[in-house]
Structures are given as structure tokens and as C-alpha cells.
PDB file of C-alpha atoms in Angstrom:
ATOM      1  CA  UNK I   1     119.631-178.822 128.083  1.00 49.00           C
ATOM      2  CA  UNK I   2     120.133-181.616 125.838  1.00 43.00           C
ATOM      3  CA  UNK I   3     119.987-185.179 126.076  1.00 42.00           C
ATOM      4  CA  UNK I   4     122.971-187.266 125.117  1.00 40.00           C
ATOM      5  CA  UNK I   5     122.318-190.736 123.663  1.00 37.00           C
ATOM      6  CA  UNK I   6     125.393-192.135 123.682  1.00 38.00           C
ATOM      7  CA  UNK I   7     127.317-193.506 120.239  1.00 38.00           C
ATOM      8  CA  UNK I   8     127.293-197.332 119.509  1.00 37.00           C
ATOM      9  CA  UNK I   9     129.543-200.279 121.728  1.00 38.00           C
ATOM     10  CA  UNK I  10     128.859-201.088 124.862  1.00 37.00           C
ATOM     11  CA  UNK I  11     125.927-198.839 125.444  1.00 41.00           C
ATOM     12  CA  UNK I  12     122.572-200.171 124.156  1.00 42.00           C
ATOM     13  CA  UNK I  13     121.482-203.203 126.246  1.00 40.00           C
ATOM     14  CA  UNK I  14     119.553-201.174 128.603  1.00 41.00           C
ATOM     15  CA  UNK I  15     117.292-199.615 125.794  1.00 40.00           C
ATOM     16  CA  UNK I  16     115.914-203.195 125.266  1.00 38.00           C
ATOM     17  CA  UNK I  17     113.860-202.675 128.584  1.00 43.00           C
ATOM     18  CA  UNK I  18     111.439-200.651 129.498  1.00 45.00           C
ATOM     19  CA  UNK I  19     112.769-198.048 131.825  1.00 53.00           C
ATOM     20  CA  UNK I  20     110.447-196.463 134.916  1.00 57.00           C
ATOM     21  CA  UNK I  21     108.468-192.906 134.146  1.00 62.00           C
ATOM     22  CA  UNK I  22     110.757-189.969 134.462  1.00 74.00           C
ATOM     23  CA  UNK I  23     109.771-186.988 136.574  1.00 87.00           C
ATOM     24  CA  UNK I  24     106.985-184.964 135.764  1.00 86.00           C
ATOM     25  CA  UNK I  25     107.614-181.537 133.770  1.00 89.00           C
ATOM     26  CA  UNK I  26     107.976-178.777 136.272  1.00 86.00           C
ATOM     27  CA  UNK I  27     105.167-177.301 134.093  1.00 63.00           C
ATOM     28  CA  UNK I  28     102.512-179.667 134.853  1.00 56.00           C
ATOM     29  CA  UNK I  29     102.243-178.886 138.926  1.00 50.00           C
ATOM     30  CA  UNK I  30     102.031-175.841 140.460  1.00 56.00           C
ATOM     31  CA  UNK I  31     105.465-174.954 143.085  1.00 62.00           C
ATOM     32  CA  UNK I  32     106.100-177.661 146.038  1.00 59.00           C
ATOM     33  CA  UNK I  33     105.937-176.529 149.100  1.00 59.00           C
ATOM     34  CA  UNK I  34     108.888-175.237 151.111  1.00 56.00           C
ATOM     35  CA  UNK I  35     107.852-174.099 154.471  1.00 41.00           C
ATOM     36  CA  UNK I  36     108.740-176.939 156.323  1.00 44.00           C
ATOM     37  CA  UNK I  37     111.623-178.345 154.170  1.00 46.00           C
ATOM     38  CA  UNK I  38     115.063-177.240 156.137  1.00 48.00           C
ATOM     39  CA  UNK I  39     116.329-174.121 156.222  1.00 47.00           C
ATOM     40  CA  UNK I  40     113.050-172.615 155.392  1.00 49.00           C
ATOM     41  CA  UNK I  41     110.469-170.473 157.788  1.00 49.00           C
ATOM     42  CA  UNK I  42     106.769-170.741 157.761  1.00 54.00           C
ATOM     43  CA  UNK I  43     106.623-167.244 159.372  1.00 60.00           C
ATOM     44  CA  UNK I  44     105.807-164.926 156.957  1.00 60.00           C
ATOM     45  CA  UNK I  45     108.579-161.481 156.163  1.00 62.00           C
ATOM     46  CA  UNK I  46     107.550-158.370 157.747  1.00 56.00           C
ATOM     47  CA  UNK I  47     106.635-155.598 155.236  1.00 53.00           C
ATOM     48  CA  UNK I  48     109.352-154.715 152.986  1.00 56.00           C
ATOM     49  CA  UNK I  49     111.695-157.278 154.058  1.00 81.00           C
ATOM     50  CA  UNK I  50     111.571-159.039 150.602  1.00 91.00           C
ATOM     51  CA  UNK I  51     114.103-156.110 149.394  1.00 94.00           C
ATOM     52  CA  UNK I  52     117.566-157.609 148.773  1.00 95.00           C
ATOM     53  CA  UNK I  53     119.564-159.972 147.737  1.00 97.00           C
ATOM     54  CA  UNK I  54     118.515-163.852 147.349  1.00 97.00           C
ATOM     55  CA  UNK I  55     120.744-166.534 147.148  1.00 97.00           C
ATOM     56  CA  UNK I  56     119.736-170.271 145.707  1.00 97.00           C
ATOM     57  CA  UNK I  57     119.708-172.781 148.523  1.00 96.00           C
ATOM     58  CA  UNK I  58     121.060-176.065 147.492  1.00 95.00           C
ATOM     59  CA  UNK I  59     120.078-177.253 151.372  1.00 93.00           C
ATOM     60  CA  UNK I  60     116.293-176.948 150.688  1.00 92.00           C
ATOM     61  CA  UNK I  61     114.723-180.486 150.016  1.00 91.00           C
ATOM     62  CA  UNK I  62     115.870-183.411 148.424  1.00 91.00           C
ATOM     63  CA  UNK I  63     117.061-184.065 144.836  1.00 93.00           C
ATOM     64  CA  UNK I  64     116.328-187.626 145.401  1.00 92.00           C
ATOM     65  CA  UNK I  65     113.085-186.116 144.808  1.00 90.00           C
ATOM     66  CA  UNK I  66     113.480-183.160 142.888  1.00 92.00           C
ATOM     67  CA  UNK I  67     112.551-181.136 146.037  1.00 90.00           C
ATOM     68  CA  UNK I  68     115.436-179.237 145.437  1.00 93.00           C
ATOM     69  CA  UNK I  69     116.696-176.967 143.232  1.00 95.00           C
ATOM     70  CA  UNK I  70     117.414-178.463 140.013  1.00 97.00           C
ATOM     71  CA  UNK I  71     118.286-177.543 136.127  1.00 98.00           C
ATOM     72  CA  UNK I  72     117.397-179.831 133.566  1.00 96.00           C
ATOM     73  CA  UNK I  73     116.629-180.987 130.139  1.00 95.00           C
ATOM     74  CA  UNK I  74     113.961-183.091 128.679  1.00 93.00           C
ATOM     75  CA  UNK I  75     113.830-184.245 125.557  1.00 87.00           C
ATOM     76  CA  UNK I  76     111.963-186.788 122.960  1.00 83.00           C
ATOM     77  CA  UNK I  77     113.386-189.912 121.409  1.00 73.00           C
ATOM     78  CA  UNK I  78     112.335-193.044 119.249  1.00 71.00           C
ATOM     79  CA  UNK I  79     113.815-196.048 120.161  1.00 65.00           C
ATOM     80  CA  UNK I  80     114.448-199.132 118.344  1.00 65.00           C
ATOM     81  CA  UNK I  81     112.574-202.055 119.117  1.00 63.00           C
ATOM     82  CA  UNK I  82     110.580-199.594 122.116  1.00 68.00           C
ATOM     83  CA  UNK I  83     109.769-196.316 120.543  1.00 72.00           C
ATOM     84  CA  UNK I  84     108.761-193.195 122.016  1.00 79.00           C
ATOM     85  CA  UNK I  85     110.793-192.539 125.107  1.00 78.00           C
ATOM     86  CA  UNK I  86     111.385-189.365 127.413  1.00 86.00           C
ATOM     87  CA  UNK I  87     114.872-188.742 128.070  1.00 86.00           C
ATOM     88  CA  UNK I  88     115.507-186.564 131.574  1.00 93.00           C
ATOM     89  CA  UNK I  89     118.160-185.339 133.696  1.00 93.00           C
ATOM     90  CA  UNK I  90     118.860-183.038 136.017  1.00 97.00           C
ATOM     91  CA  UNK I  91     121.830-181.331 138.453  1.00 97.00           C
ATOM     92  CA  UNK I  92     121.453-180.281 141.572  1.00 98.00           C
ATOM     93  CA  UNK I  93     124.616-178.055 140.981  1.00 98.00           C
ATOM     94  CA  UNK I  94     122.825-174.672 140.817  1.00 98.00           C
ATOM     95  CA  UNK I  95     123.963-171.872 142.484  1.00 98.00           C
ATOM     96  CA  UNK I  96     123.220-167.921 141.516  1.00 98.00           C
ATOM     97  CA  UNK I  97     121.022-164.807 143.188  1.00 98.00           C
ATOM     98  CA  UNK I  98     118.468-162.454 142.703  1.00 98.00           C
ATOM     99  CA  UNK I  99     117.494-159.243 143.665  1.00 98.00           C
ATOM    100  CA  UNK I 100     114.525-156.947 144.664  1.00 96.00           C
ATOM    101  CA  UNK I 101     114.219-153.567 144.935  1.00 95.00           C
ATOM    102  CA  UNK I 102     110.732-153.070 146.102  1.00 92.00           C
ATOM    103  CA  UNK I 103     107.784-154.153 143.620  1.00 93.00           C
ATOM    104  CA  UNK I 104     111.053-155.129 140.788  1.00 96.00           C
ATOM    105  CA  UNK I 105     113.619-157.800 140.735  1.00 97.00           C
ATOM    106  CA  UNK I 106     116.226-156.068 139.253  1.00 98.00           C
ATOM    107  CA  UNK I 107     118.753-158.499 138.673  1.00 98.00           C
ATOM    108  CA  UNK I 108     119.041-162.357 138.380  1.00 98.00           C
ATOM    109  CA  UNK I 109     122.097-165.014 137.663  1.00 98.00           C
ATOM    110  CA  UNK I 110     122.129-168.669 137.980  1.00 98.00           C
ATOM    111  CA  UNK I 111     124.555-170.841 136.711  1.00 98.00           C
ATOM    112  CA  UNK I 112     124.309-174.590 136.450  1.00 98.00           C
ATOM    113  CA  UNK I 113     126.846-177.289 136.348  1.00 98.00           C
ATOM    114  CA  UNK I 114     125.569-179.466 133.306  1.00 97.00           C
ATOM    115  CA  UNK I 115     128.847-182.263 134.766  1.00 96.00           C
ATOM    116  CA  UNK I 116     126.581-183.228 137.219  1.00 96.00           C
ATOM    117  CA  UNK I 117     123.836-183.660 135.067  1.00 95.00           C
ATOM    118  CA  UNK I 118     121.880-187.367 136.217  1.00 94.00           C
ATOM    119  CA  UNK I 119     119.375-189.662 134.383  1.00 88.00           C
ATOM    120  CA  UNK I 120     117.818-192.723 135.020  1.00 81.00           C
ATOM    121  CA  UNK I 121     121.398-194.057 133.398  1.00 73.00           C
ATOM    122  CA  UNK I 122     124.804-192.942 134.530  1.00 78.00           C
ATOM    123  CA  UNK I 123     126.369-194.436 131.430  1.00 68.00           C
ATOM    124  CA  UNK I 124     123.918-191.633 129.371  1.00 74.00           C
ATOM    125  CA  UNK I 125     125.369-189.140 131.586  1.00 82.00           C
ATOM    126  CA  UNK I 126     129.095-190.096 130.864  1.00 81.00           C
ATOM    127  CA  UNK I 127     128.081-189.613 127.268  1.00 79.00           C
ATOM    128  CA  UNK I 128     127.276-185.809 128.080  1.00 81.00           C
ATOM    129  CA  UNK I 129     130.933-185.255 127.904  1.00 86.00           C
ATOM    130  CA  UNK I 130     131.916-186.075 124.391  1.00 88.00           C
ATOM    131  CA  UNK I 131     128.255-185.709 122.729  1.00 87.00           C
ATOM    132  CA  UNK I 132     125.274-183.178 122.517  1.00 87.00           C
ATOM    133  CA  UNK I 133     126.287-180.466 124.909  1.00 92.00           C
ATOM    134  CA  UNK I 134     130.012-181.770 125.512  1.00 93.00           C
ATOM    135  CA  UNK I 135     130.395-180.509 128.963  1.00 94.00           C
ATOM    136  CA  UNK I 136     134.058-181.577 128.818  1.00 95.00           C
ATOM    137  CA  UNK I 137     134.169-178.640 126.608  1.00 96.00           C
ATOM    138  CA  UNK I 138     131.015-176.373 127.904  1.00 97.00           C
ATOM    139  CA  UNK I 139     131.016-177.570 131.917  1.00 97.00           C
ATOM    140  CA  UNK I 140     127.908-174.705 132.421  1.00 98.00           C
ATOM    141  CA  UNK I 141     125.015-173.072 131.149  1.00 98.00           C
ATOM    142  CA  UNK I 142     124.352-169.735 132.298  1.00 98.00           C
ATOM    143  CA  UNK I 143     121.127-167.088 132.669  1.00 98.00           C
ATOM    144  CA  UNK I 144     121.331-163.630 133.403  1.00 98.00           C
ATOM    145  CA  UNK I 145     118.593-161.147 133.337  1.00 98.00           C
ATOM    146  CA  UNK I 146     118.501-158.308 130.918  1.00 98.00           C
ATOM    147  CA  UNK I 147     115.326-156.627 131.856  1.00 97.00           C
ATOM    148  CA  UNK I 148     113.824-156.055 135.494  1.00 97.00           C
ATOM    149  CA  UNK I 149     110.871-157.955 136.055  1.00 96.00           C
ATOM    150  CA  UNK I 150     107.667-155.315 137.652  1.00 94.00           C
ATOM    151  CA  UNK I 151     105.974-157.118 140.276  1.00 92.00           C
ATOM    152  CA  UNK I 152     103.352-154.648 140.022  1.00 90.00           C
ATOM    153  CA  UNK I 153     103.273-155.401 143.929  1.00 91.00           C
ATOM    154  CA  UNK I 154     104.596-157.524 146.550  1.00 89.00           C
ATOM    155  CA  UNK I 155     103.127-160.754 146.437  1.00 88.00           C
ATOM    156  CA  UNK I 156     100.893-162.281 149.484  1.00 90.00           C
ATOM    157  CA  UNK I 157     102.792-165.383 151.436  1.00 89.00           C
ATOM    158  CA  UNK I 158     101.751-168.195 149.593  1.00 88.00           C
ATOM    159  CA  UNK I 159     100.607-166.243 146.287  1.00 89.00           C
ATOM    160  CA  UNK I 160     101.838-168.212 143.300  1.00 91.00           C
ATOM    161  CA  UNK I 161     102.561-165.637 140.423  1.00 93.00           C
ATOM    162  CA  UNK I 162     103.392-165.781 136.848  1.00 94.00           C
ATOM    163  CA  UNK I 163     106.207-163.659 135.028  1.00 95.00           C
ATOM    164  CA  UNK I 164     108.337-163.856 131.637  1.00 97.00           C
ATOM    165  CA  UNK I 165     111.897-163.229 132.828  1.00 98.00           C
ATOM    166  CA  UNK I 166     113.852-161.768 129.462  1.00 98.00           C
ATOM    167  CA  UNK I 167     117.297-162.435 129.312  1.00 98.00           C
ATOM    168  CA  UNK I 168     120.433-164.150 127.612  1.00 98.00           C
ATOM    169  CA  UNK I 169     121.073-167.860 128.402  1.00 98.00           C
ATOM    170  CA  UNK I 170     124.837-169.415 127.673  1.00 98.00           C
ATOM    171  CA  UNK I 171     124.604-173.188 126.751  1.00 98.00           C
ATOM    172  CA  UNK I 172     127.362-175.167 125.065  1.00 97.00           C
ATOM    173  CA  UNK I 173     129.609-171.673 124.515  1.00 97.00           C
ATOM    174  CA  UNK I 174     126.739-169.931 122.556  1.00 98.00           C
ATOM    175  CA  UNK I 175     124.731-166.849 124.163  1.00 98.00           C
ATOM    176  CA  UNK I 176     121.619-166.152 122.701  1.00 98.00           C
ATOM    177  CA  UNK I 177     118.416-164.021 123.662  1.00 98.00           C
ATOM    178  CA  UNK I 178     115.497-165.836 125.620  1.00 98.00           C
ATOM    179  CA  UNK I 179     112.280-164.936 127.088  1.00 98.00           C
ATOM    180  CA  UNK I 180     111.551-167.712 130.233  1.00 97.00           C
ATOM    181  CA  UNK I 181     108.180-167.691 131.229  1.00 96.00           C
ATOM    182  CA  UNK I 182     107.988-168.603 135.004  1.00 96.00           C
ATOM    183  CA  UNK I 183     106.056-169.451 138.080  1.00 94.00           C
ATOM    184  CA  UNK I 184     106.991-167.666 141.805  1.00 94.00           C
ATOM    185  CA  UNK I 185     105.905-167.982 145.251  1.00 92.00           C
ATOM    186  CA  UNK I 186     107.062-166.525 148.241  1.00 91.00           C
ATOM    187  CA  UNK I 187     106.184-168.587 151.188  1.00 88.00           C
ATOM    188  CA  UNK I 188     107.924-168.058 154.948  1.00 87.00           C
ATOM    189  CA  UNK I 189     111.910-167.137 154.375  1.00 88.00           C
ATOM    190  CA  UNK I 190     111.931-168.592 151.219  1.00 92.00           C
ATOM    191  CA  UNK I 191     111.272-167.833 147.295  1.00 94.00           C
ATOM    192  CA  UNK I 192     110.534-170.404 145.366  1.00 94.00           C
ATOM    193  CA  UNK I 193     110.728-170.601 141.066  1.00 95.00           C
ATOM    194  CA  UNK I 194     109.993-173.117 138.569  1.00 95.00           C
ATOM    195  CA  UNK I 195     110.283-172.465 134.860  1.00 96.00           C
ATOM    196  CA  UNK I 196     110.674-174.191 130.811  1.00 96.00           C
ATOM    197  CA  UNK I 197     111.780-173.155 127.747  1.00 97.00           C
ATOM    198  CA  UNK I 198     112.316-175.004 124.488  1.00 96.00           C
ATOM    199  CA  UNK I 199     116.282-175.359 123.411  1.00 96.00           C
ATOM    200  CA  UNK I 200     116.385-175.776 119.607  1.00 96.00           C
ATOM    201  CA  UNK I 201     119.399-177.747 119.305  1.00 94.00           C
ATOM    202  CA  UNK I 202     120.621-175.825 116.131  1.00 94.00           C
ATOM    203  CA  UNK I 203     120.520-172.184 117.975  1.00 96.00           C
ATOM    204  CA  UNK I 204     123.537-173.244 120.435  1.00 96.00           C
ATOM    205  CA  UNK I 205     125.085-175.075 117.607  1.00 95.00           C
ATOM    206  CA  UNK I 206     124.694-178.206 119.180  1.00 93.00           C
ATOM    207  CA  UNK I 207     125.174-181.589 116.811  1.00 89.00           C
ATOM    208  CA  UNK I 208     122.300-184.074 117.964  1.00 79.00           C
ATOM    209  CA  UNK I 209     123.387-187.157 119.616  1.00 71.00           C
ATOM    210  CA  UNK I 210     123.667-190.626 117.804  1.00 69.00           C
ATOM    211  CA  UNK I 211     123.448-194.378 118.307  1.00 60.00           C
ATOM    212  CA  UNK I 212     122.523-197.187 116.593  1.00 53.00           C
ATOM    213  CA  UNK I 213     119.910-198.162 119.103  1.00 58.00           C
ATOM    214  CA  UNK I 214     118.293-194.575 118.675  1.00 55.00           C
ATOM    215  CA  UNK I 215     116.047-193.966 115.249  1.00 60.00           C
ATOM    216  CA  UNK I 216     115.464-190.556 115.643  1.00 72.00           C
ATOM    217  CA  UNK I 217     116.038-187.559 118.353  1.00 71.00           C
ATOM    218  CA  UNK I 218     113.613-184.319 118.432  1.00 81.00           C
ATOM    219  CA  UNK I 219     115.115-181.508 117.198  1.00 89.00           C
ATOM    220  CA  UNK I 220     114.901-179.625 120.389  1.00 92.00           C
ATOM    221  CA  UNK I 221     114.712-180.402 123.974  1.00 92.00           C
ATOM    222  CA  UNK I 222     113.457-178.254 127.105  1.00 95.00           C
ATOM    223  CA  UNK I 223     115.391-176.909 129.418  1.00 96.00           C
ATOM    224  CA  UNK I 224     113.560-177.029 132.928  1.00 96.00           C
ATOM    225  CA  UNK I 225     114.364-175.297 136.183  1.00 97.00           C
ATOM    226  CA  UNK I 226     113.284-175.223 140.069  1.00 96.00           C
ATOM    227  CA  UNK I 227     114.786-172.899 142.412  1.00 96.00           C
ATOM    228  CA  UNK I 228     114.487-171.794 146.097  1.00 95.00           C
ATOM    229  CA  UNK I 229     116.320-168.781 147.390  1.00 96.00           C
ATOM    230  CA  UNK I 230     116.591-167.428 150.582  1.00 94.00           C
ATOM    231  CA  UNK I 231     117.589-164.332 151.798  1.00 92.00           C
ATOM    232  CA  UNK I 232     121.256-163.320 151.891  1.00 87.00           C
TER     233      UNK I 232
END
């Protein structure tokens, strides 16, 4: 989702120092494990108990420490009198199922809450509201699958596998086509899913954010997600 950068007065100080890394892409490490964080097994499920429905479980890990499930955005910035700078944040506010039917997942809806959106700056996230993706106006982003996703089989505990999940994402009142590539793993009692895809800013009709301390914003961002279901 977007990053909002907010407008000129009383926001700008904090650009003048170097802020601390963000978090890592979800792309750049493979899923975290889950088998010991709460609520969570380590036994593996019987044969053909992976049918069903799956829930996301906001009471898996931390989102101190993005062990959780998260959506996000990231997106690039020039700053003045720094430069390049990664702009990140994140809600833990996910909730949403999926559903198996043997070897296919045959439906799949999450829905985030883009108020509770956090960066490394709360006064950034205030911004959110009136700027970028306005979530005074557009509180949620939504994705639900159009086309079942064919396993081909059911995957070993522990097997991380890779799958493009087609279907429409809503983002700041605008619903539009999109193919999410994305990593699984099923290990004990719970799935686990992380996934990106690049948000051109001008196919949700969303204005790019603007401040005098910012020189230029990319025009896109990515939208990044982690998710762990468990079994309803």
C-alpha cells in the first residue's frame, strides 16, 4: 500500500536524521517458523485433514517483530538533505480465510485495516488519513481470489511451495485485476503465506504524497503480506 509523506508544517524535523533500517522485504527470506509460536502445533495433520476452512490467526507471533501476520507497503523516496530512504509500514489488522478442497484452495479473502497501518513514525501514519491512500476515506484494502489455485498435491509438513494466486485486490475504492505470486508452508496446525506485488500508484487512482522535505516519491510502492491460518 502506499506510503504517505506527510504535507509541509510541523512534520519534517525528523527527516534531518538518519532513521534505523526498516524490516526486511518478506521476499528476501524464506517463511519464519511457526511451530512453536502460540497457538500453533508441531504435530503434523493426519492425511486429508488439510481440507477446510482456514482462518488468519492474529494470536500467532509478535508484530513487534513482524512474526505475525501483517499487510504492508514499501515504498522508495529521496529525501532532502539525506536521499534515498525506504519508507515501511505495516498493520497487524488482518483478518480473512481460505479454503481447500483436496489438492485446490478454492477460495481465499483477506481484508486489511490500512488505519492501523505503523512506521517507524506515528506522525507519517496520521498522514495516511488525508494523503496517498486516505484511509479516512478508504479504511481497507481487500483480496479475493478469482481462480482456484492446483496444488498439484498436498504439500509435505515443512515443504515451502510457490504459487501465483490470481485475483482482484480493492485499495483506496478501486478494484482492479492482480496476479500475487506467493510462498506457502504448512508446518504442524498451521499454514503459513508470505507474498509482494508492485502497486502503481496511478492504477488505484491514488495522488502521490507531498512535502517540502521530500524531492521525489517512486511512482509505485509494494504491497507486502505474511499470513498464518489455522484451521477453523
Amino acid at each position: 500500500m502506499d506510503a504517505a509523506i506527510p504535507a509541509a508544517g510541523g512534520y519534517g524535523l525528523w527527516y534531518l536524521f538518519l532513521q534505523p533500517p526498516g524490516p526486511a522485504p518478506v521476499g528476501d527470506a524464506t517463511l519464519p517458523p511457526v511451530a512453536t509460536a502460540a497457538g500453533a502445533s508441531s504435530q503434523p495433520l493426519a492425511s486429508g485433514q488439510i481440507s477446510g476452512t482456514w482462518n488468519v490467526d492474529t494470536s500467532i507471533g509478535s508484530f513487534s517483530d513482524f512474526t505475525s501476520s501483517f499487510v504492508g507497503y514499501r515504498v522508495q523516496e529521496q529525501l532532502a538533505s539525506i536521499g534515498a530512504n525506504t519508507a515501511v509500514g505495516r498493520t497487524p489488522n488482518v483478518s480473512g480465510s481460505l479454503t481447500i478442497d483436496g489438492t485446490k484452495v478454492t477460495a481465499v479473502t483477506v481484508t486489511a485495516d490500512l488505519t492501523a497501518l505503523q512506521s517507524n513514525d506515528h506522525r507519517r501514519d496520521g498522514q495516511l488519513a488525508r494523503q496517498g491512500i486516505q484511509t479516512s476515506q478508504f479504511p481497507t484494502a481487500t483480496f479475493t481470489l478469482t481462480s482456484p489455485l492446483d496444488l498439484g498435491s498436498v504439500p509435505a509438513d515443512g515443504q515451502e511451495i510457490q504459487v501465483t494466486a490470481a485475483g482482484q485486490l480493492t485499495l483506496h475504492g478501486v478494484t482492479r485485476d492482480v496476479q500475487i505470486p506467493l510462498k506457502a508452508k504448512l508446518s504442524g496446525s498451521t499454514i503459513a503465506v508470505s507474498g509482494s506485488l508492485p502497486i502503481a500508484f496511478s492504477d488505484y487512482g491514488i495522488e502521490k504524497p507531498n512535502s517540502f522535505m521530500v524531492l521525489t516519491i517512486a511512482d509505485q510502492a509494494t504491497m507486502e503480506l505474511q499470513l498464518f491460518f489455522t484451521h477453523a
